[in-house]
CSV table of N, CA and C in Angstrom, one decimal:
chain,number,residue,atom,x,y,z
A,396,UNK,N,-10.0,-7.1,15.5
A,396,UNK,CA,-9.0,-7.9,16.2
A,396,UNK,C,-8.0,-8.3,15.1
A,397,UNK,N,-6.7,-8.2,15.5
A,397,UNK,CA,-5.7,-8.6,14.5
A,397,UNK,C,-5.3,-10.1,14.7
A,398,UNK,N,-4.5,-10.5,13.7
A,398,UNK,CA,-4.2,-11.9,13.7
A,398,UNK,C,-3.3,-12.3,14.9
A,399,UNK,N,-2.4,-11.5,15.3
A,399,UNK,CA,-1.4,-11.8,16.4
A,399,UNK,C,-1.8,-11.2,17.7
A,400,UNK,N,-3.1,-10.8,17.9
A,400,UNK,CA,-3.5,-10.2,19.2
A,400,UNK,C,-3.4,-11.2,20.3
A,401,UNK,N,-3.7,-12.5,20.0
A,401,UNK,CA,-3.6,-13.5,21.1
A,401,UNK,C,-2.2,-13.6,21.6
A,402,UNK,N,-1.2,-13.5,20.8
A,402,UNK,CA,0.2,-13.6,21.2
A,402,UNK,C,0.6,-12.5,22.2
A,403,UNK,N,0.1,-11.3,21.9
A,403,UNK,CA,0.3,-10.2,22.8
A,403,UNK,C,-0.3,-10.4,24.2
A,404,UNK,N,-1.4,-11.1,24.2
A,404,UNK,CA,-2.1,-11.5,25.5
A,404,UNK,C,-1.2,-12.5,26.3
A,405,UNK,N,-0.6,-13.4,25.6
A,405,UNK,CA,0.3,-14.4,26.3
A,405,UNK,C,1.5,-13.7,26.9
A,406,UNK,N,2.0,-12.7,26.2
A,406,UNK,CA,3.2,-12.0,26.7
A,406,UNK,C,3.0,-11.4,28.1
A,407,UNK,N,1.8,-11.0,28.4
A,407,UNK,CA,1.5,-10.3,29.6
A,407,UNK,C,1.7,-11.2,30.8
A,408,UNK,N,1.8,-12.5,30.6
A,408,UNK,CA,2.0,-13.5,31.6
A,408,UNK,C,3.5,-13.6,32.1
A,409,UNK,N,4.4,-13.0,31.3
A,409,UNK,CA,5.8,-12.9,31.6
A,409,UNK,C,6.0,-12.1,32.9
A,410,UNK,N,6.8,-12.6,33.8
A,410,UNK,CA,7.0,-11.9,35.1
A,410,UNK,C,7.5,-10.4,34.9
A,411,UNK,N,8.4,-10.2,34.0
A,411,UNK,CA,9.0,-8.9,33.8
A,411,UNK,C,7.9,-7.9,33.2
A,412,UNK,N,7.1,-8.4,32.3
A,412,UNK,CA,6.0,-7.6,31.8
A,412,UNK,C,5.0,-7.3,32.9
A,413,UNK,N,4.7,-8.3,33.7
A,413,UNK,CA,3.8,-8.0,34.8
A,413,UNK,C,4.3,-6.9,35.8
A,414,UNK,N,5.6,-7.0,36.0
A,414,UNK,CA,6.2,-5.9,36.9
A,414,UNK,C,6.2,-4.6,36.2
A,415,UNK,N,6.4,-4.5,34.9
A,415,UNK,CA,6.3,-3.2,34.2
A,415,UNK,C,4.9,-2.7,34.2
A,416,UNK,N,3.9,-3.5,34.1
A,416,UNK,CA,2.5,-3.1,34.1
A,416,UNK,C,2.1,-2.6,35.5
A,417,UNK,N,2.6,-3.3,36.5
A,417,UNK,CA,2.2,-2.9,37.8
A,417,UNK,C,3.0,-1.6,38.3
A,418,UNK,N,4.0,-1.3,37.6
A,418,UNK,CA,4.8,-0.1,38.0
A,418,UNK,C,5.9,-0.3,39.0
A,419,UNK,N,6.2,-1.6,39.3
A,419,UNK,CA,7.2,-1.9,40.2
A,419,UNK,C,8.6,-1.8,39.6
A,420,UNK,N,8.7,-1.8,38.2
A,420,UNK,CA,10.0,-1.5,37.6
A,420,UNK,C,9.8,-0.4,36.5
A,421,UNK,N,10.8,0.4,36.3
A,421,UNK,CA,10.7,1.5,35.4
A,421,UNK,C,11.2,1.2,34.0
A,422,UNK,N,12.1,0.2,33.9
A,422,UNK,CA,12.7,-0.1,32.6
A,422,UNK,C,12.5,-1.6,32.3
A,423,UNK,N,12.2,-1.8,31.1
A,423,UNK,CA,12.0,-3.2,30.6
A,423,UNK,C,12.8,-3.4,29.4
A,424,UNK,N,13.7,-4.3,29.4
A,424,UNK,CA,14.6,-4.6,28.2
A,424,UNK,C,14.1,-5.9,27.6
A,425,UNK,N,14.0,-5.8,26.2
A,425,UNK,CA,13.6,-7.0,25.5
A,425,UNK,C,14.4,-7.0,24.2
A,426,UNK,N,14.5,-8.2,23.5
A,426,UNK,CA,15.2,-8.2,22.2
A,426,UNK,C,14.4,-7.4,21.2
A,427,UNK,N,15.1,-6.9,20.2
A,427,UNK,CA,14.5,-6.1,19.2
A,427,UNK,C,13.4,-6.8,18.4
A,428,UNK,N,13.7,-8.1,18.3
A,428,UNK,CA,12.7,-8.9,17.5
A,428,UNK,C,11.4,-9.1,18.3
A,429,UNK,N,11.4,-8.9,19.6
A,429,UNK,CA,10.2,-9.1,20.4
A,429,UNK,C,9.6,-7.7,20.8
A,430,UNK,N,10.2,-6.6,20.4
A,430,UNK,CA,9.8,-5.3,20.8
A,430,UNK,C,8.3,-5.0,20.5
A,431,UNK,N,7.9,-5.3,19.2
A,431,UNK,CA,6.5,-5.0,18.8
A,431,UNK,C,5.5,-5.8,19.6
A,432,UNK,N,5.8,-7.0,19.9
A,432,UNK,CA,4.9,-7.9,20.6
A,432,UNK,C,4.8,-7.4,22.1
A,433,UNK,N,5.9,-7.1,22.7
A,433,UNK,CA,5.9,-6.7,24.1
A,433,UNK,C,5.2,-5.3,24.2
A,434,UNK,N,5.5,-4.4,23.3
A,434,UNK,CA,4.8,-3.1,23.3
A,434,UNK,C,3.3,-3.2,23.1
A,435,UNK,N,2.9,-4.1,22.2
A,435,UNK,CA,1.5,-4.4,22.0
A,435,UNK,C,0.8,-5.0,23.3
A,436,UNK,N,1.5,-5.9,24.0
A,436,UNK,CA,1.0,-6.4,25.2
A,436,UNK,C,0.8,-5.4,26.3
A,437,UNK,N,1.8,-4.5,26.4
A,437,UNK,CA,1.7,-3.4,27.4
A,437,UNK,C,0.6,-2.5,27.0
A,438,UNK,N,0.5,-2.1,25.8
A,438,UNK,CA,-0.6,-1.2,25.3
A,438,UNK,C,-1.9,-1.7,25.6
A,439,UNK,N,-2.1,-3.0,25.3
A,439,UNK,CA,-3.4,-3.7,25.5
A,439,UNK,C,-3.8,-3.8,26.9
A,440,UNK,N,-2.8,-4.2,27.8
A,440,UNK,CA,-3.1,-4.4,29.2
A,440,UNK,C,-3.2,-3.2,30.0
A,441,UNK,N,-2.5,-2.1,29.6
A,441,UNK,CA,-2.5,-0.9,30.4
A,441,UNK,C,-3.8,-0.2,30.3
A,442,UNK,N,-4.5,-0.3,29.2
A,442,UNK,CA,-5.8,0.4,29.0
A,442,UNK,C,-5.6,1.9,28.8
A,443,UNK,N,-4.4,2.4,28.6
A,443,UNK,CA,-4.1,3.8,28.4
A,443,UNK,C,-3.5,4.0,27.0
A,444,UNK,N,-3.5,5.2,26.6
A,444,UNK,CA,-2.8,5.5,25.3
A,444,UNK,C,-1.3,5.4,25.6
A,445,UNK,N,-0.6,4.9,24.5
A,445,UNK,CA,0.8,4.7,24.6
A,445,UNK,C,1.5,5.5,23.6
A,446,UNK,N,2.6,6.2,24.0
A,446,UNK,CA,3.4,6.9,23.0
A,446,UNK,C,4.8,6.2,22.9
A,447,UNK,N,5.2,5.8,21.8
A,447,UNK,CA,6.4,5.2,21.5
A,447,UNK,C,7.3,6.1,20.7
A,448,UNK,N,8.5,6.5,21.2
A,448,UNK,CA,9.4,7.4,20.5
A,448,UNK,C,10.6,6.6,20.2
A,449,UNK,N,11.0,6.7,18.9
A,449,UNK,CA,12.2,6.0,18.4
A,449,UNK,C,13.2,7.0,17.9
A,450,UNK,N,14.4,6.6,17.7
A,450,UNK,CA,15.5,7.6,17.3
A,450,UNK,C,15.3,8.1,15.8
A,451,UNK,N,14.8,7.2,15.0
A,451,UNK,CA,14.7,7.7,13.5
A,451,UNK,C,13.2,7.4,13.0
A,452,UNK,N,12.9,8.2,12.0
A,452,UNK,CA,11.6,8.0,11.3
A,452,UNK,C,11.5,6.6,10.7
A,453,UNK,N,12.5,6.1,10.1
A,453,UNK,CA,12.5,4.8,9.5
A,453,UNK,C,12.2,3.7,10.6
A,454,UNK,N,12.8,3.8,11.7
A,454,UNK,CA,12.6,2.8,12.8
A,454,UNK,C,11.1,3.0,13.3
A,455,UNK,N,10.6,4.2,13.3
A,455,UNK,CA,9.2,4.4,13.8
A,455,UNK,C,8.2,3.8,12.7
A,456,UNK,N,8.5,3.9,11.5
A,456,UNK,CA,7.7,3.4,10.4
A,456,UNK,C,7.6,1.8,10.5
A,457,UNK,N,8.8,1.2,10.7
A,457,UNK,CA,8.9,-0.2,10.8
A,457,UNK,C,8.1,-0.7,12.1
A,458,UNK,N,8.3,-0.1,13.2
A,458,UNK,CA,7.7,-0.5,14.4
A,458,UNK,C,6.1,-0.3,14.3
A,459,UNK,N,5.7,0.8,13.7
A,459,UNK,CA,4.3,1.0,13.5
A,459,UNK,C,3.6,-0.1,12.7
A,460,UNK,N,4.3,-0.5,11.6
A,460,UNK,CA,3.8,-1.6,10.8
A,460,UNK,C,3.8,-2.9,11.6
A,461,UNK,N,4.8,-3.2,12.3
A,461,UNK,CA,4.9,-4.4,13.1
A,461,UNK,C,3.8,-4.4,14.2
A,462,UNK,N,3.6,-3.3,14.9
A,462,UNK,CA,2.6,-3.2,15.9
A,462,UNK,C,1.2,-3.4,15.4
A,463,UNK,N,0.9,-2.9,14.2
A,463,UNK,CA,-0.4,-3.1,13.6
A,463,UNK,C,-0.8,-4.5,13.5
A,464,UNK,N,0.2,-5.4,13.4
A,464,UNK,CA,-0.1,-6.8,13.3
A,464,UNK,C,-0.6,-7.4,14.7
A,465,UNK,N,-0.2,-6.7,15.8
A,465,UNK,CA,-0.5,-7.2,17.1
A,465,UNK,C,-1.8,-6.6,17.7
A,466,UNK,N,-2.0,-5.3,17.4
A,466,UNK,CA,-3.1,-4.6,18.0
A,466,UNK,C,-3.7,-3.6,17.1
A,467,UNK,N,-4.9,-3.2,17.3
A,467,UNK,CA,-5.6,-2.2,16.5
A,467,UNK,C,-5.3,-0.8,17.2
A,468,UNK,N,-5.6,0.2,16.4
A,468,UNK,CA,-5.4,1.6,16.9
A,468,UNK,C,-4.0,2.1,16.9
A,469,UNK,N,-3.1,1.6,16.0
A,469,UNK,CA,-1.7,2.1,15.9
A,469,UNK,C,-1.6,3.1,14.8
A,470,UNK,N,-1.0,4.3,15.1
A,470,UNK,CA,-0.8,5.3,14.1
A,470,UNK,C,0.6,5.8,14.2
A,471,UNK,N,1.1,6.2,13.0
A,471,UNK,CA,2.4,6.7,12.9
A,471,UNK,C,2.3,8.3,12.8
A,472,UNK,N,3.1,9.0,13.6
A,472,UNK,CA,3.1,10.4,13.6
A,472,UNK,C,4.4,10.8,12.9
A,473,UNK,N,4.3,11.2,11.6
A,473,UNK,CA,5.5,11.4,10.9
A,473,UNK,C,6.2,12.8,11.1
A,474,UNK,N,7.4,12.9,10.8
A,474,UNK,CA,8.1,14.2,10.9
A,474,UNK,C,8.0,14.9,9.6
A,475,UNK,N,8.2,16.2,9.7
A,475,UNK,CA,8.3,17.0,8.4
A,475,UNK,C,9.5,16.5,7.7
A,476,UNK,N,9.4,16.4,6.4
A,476,UNK,CA,10.6,16.0,5.6
A,476,UNK,C,11.4,17.1,5.2
A,477,UNK,N,11.2,18.3,5.7
A,477,UNK,CA,12.0,19.5,5.3
A,477,UNK,C,12.7,20.0,6.6
A,478,UNK,N,13.7,20.8,6.4
A,478,UNK,CA,14.4,21.4,7.5
A,478,UNK,C,13.8,22.8,7.8
A,479,UNK,N,14.0,23.3,9.0
A,479,UNK,CA,13.3,24.5,9.4
A,479,UNK,C,13.8,25.7,8.5
A,480,UNK,N,15.0,25.8,8.0
A,480,UNK,CA,15.5,26.9,7.2
A,480,UNK,C,15.2,26.8,5.7
A,481,UNK,N,14.7,25.7,5.3
A,481,UNK,CA,14.3,25.5,3.9
A,481,UNK,C,13.0,26.2,3.6
A,482,UNK,N,12.9,26.8,2.4
A,482,UNK,CA,11.7,27.5,2.0
A,482,UNK,C,10.8,26.6,1.2
A,483,UNK,N,10.7,25.3,1.6
A,483,UNK,CA,9.9,24.3,0.9
A,483,UNK,C,8.9,23.8,2.0
A,484,UNK,N,7.7,23.6,1.5
A,484,UNK,CA,6.6,23.1,2.4
A,484,UNK,C,6.7,21.6,2.4
A,485,UNK,N,6.3,21.0,3.5
A,485,UNK,CA,6.2,19.5,3.5
A,485,UNK,C,5.1,19.0,2.6
A,486,UNK,N,5.1,17.8,2.3
A,486,UNK,CA,4.1,17.2,1.4
A,486,UNK,C,2.8,17.2,2.0
A,487,UNK,N,1.8,17.3,1.2
A,487,UNK,CA,0.4,17.3,1.6
A,487,UNK,C,0.1,16.0,2.4
A,488,UNK,N,0.6,14.9,2.0
A,488,UNK,CA,0.4,13.6,2.7
A,488,UNK,C,0.9,13.7,4.1
A,489,UNK,N,2.1,14.2,4.3
A,489,UNK,CA,2.6,14.3,5.7
A,489,UNK,C,1.8,15.3,6.5
A,490,UNK,N,1.4,16.4,6.0
A,490,UNK,CA,0.6,17.3,6.8
A,490,UNK,C,-0.7,16.7,7.1
A,491,UNK,N,-1.3,16.0,6.2
A,491,UNK,CA,-2.6,15.3,6.4
A,491,UNK,C,-2.5,14.2,7.5
A,492,UNK,N,-1.4,13.5,7.4
A,492,UNK,CA,-1.2,12.4,8.4
A,492,UNK,C,-1.0,12.9,9.8
A,493,UNK,N,-0.2,14.0,9.9
A,493,UNK,CA,0.0,14.6,11.2
A,493,UNK,C,-1.3,15.1,11.8
A,494,UNK,N,-2.1,15.8,11.0
A,494,UNK,CA,-3.3,16.4,11.4
A,494,UNK,C,-4.4,15.3,11.8
A,495,UNK,N,-4.4,14.2,11.0
A,495,UNK,CA,-5.3,13.1,11.3
A,495,UNK,C,-5.0,12.4,12.6
A,496,UNK,N,-3.7,12.3,12.9
A,496,UNK,CA,-3.3,11.7,14.2
A,496,UNK,C,-3.7,12.6,15.4
A,497,UNK,N,-3.5,13.9,15.2
A,497,UNK,CA,-3.9,14.9,16.3
A,497,UNK,C,-5.4,14.9,16.5
A,498,UNK,N,-6.1,14.9,15.4
A,498,UNK,CA,-7.6,14.9,15.4
A,498,UNK,C,-8.2,13.7,16.0
A,499,UNK,N,-7.6,12.5,15.8
A,499,UNK,CA,-8.2,11.3,16.3
A,499,UNK,C,-7.5,10.7,17.5
A,500,UNK,N,-6.9,11.5,18.3
A,500,UNK,CA,-6.1,11.0,19.5
A,500,UNK,C,-7.0,10.3,20.4
A,501,UNK,N,-8.3,10.6,20.5
A,501,UNK,CA,-9.2,9.9,21.4
A,501,UNK,C,-9.5,8.5,21.0
A,502,UNK,N,-9.2,8.1,19.7
A,502,UNK,CA,-9.5,6.8,19.2
A,502,UNK,C,-8.2,6.0,19.0
A,503,UNK,N,-7.1,6.6,19.2
A,503,UNK,CA,-5.8,5.9,18.9
A,503,UNK,C,-5.3,5.3,20.2
A,504,UNK,N,-4.8,4.0,20.2
A,504,UNK,CA,-4.3,3.4,21.3
A,504,UNK,C,-2.8,3.6,21.4
A,505,UNK,N,-2.1,3.5,20.3
A,505,UNK,CA,-0.6,3.6,20.3
A,505,UNK,C,-0.2,4.6,19.2
A,506,UNK,N,0.6,5.6,19.6
A,506,UNK,CA,1.2,6.6,18.6
A,506,UNK,C,2.7,6.3,18.6
A,507,UNK,N,3.2,6.0,17.4
A,507,UNK,CA,4.6,5.7,17.2
A,507,UNK,C,5.2,6.9,16.4
A,508,UNK,N,6.3,7.4,16.9
A,508,UNK,CA,6.9,8.6,16.3
A,508,UNK,C,8.4,8.6,16.5
A,509,UNK,N,9.1,9.5,15.8
A,509,UNK,CA,10.5,9.7,16.0
A,509,UNK,C,10.7,10.9,16.9
A,510,UNK,N,12.0,11.0,17.4
A,510,UNK,CA,12.3,12.1,18.3
A,510,UNK,C,12.1,13.4,17.5
A,511,UNK,N,12.6,13.4,16.2
A,511,UNK,CA,12.5,14.6,15.4
A,511,UNK,C,11.0,15.1,15.2
A,512,UNK,N,10.1,14.1,15.0
A,512,UNK,CA,8.7,14.4,14.8
A,512,UNK,C,8.1,15.0,16.1
A,513,UNK,N,8.5,14.4,17.2
A,513,UNK,CA,8.0,14.8,18.5
A,513,UNK,C,8.4,16.2,18.8
A,514,UNK,N,9.6,16.6,18.4
A,514,UNK,CA,10.1,18.0,18.7
A,514,UNK,C,9.6,19.1,17.8
A,515,UNK,N,9.1,18.7,16.6
A,515,UNK,CA,8.7,19.7,15.6
A,515,UNK,C,7.4,20.4,16.0
A,516,UNK,N,7.3,21.6,15.6
A,516,UNK,CA,6.0,22.4,15.8
A,516,UNK,C,4.9,21.7,15.1
A,517,UNK,N,3.7,21.8,15.7
A,517,UNK,CA,2.5,21.2,15.1
A,517,UNK,C,2.0,22.1,14.0
A,518,UNK,N,2.1,23.4,14.0
A,518,UNK,CA,1.7,24.2,12.9
A,518,UNK,C,0.2,24.5,12.9
């Protein structure tokens, strides 16, 4: 259990979050500062795996770090740091992290990734 897990539980009492969890609304807007807490509350309350896709890899890294303070089972799915036409292989760390996320999907609650990483081939 993380230090801020109790805060995520309190957020589920918010009427808008309750509506999002029940499925009566499709879109939930929140301030960027509260994004990680709200996503953690939704991930904990839904009981399902959650995929969070952000526009950039840097934003995904920051959100994954923030989410880890609110809930357990958060993993970052990184993008290849090479372009498709380059004759350079991605780093071993990136390949290992991508494979570890895929291999452990049954134990991961929240996967945070960028659009680019989501669209790249798994290899």
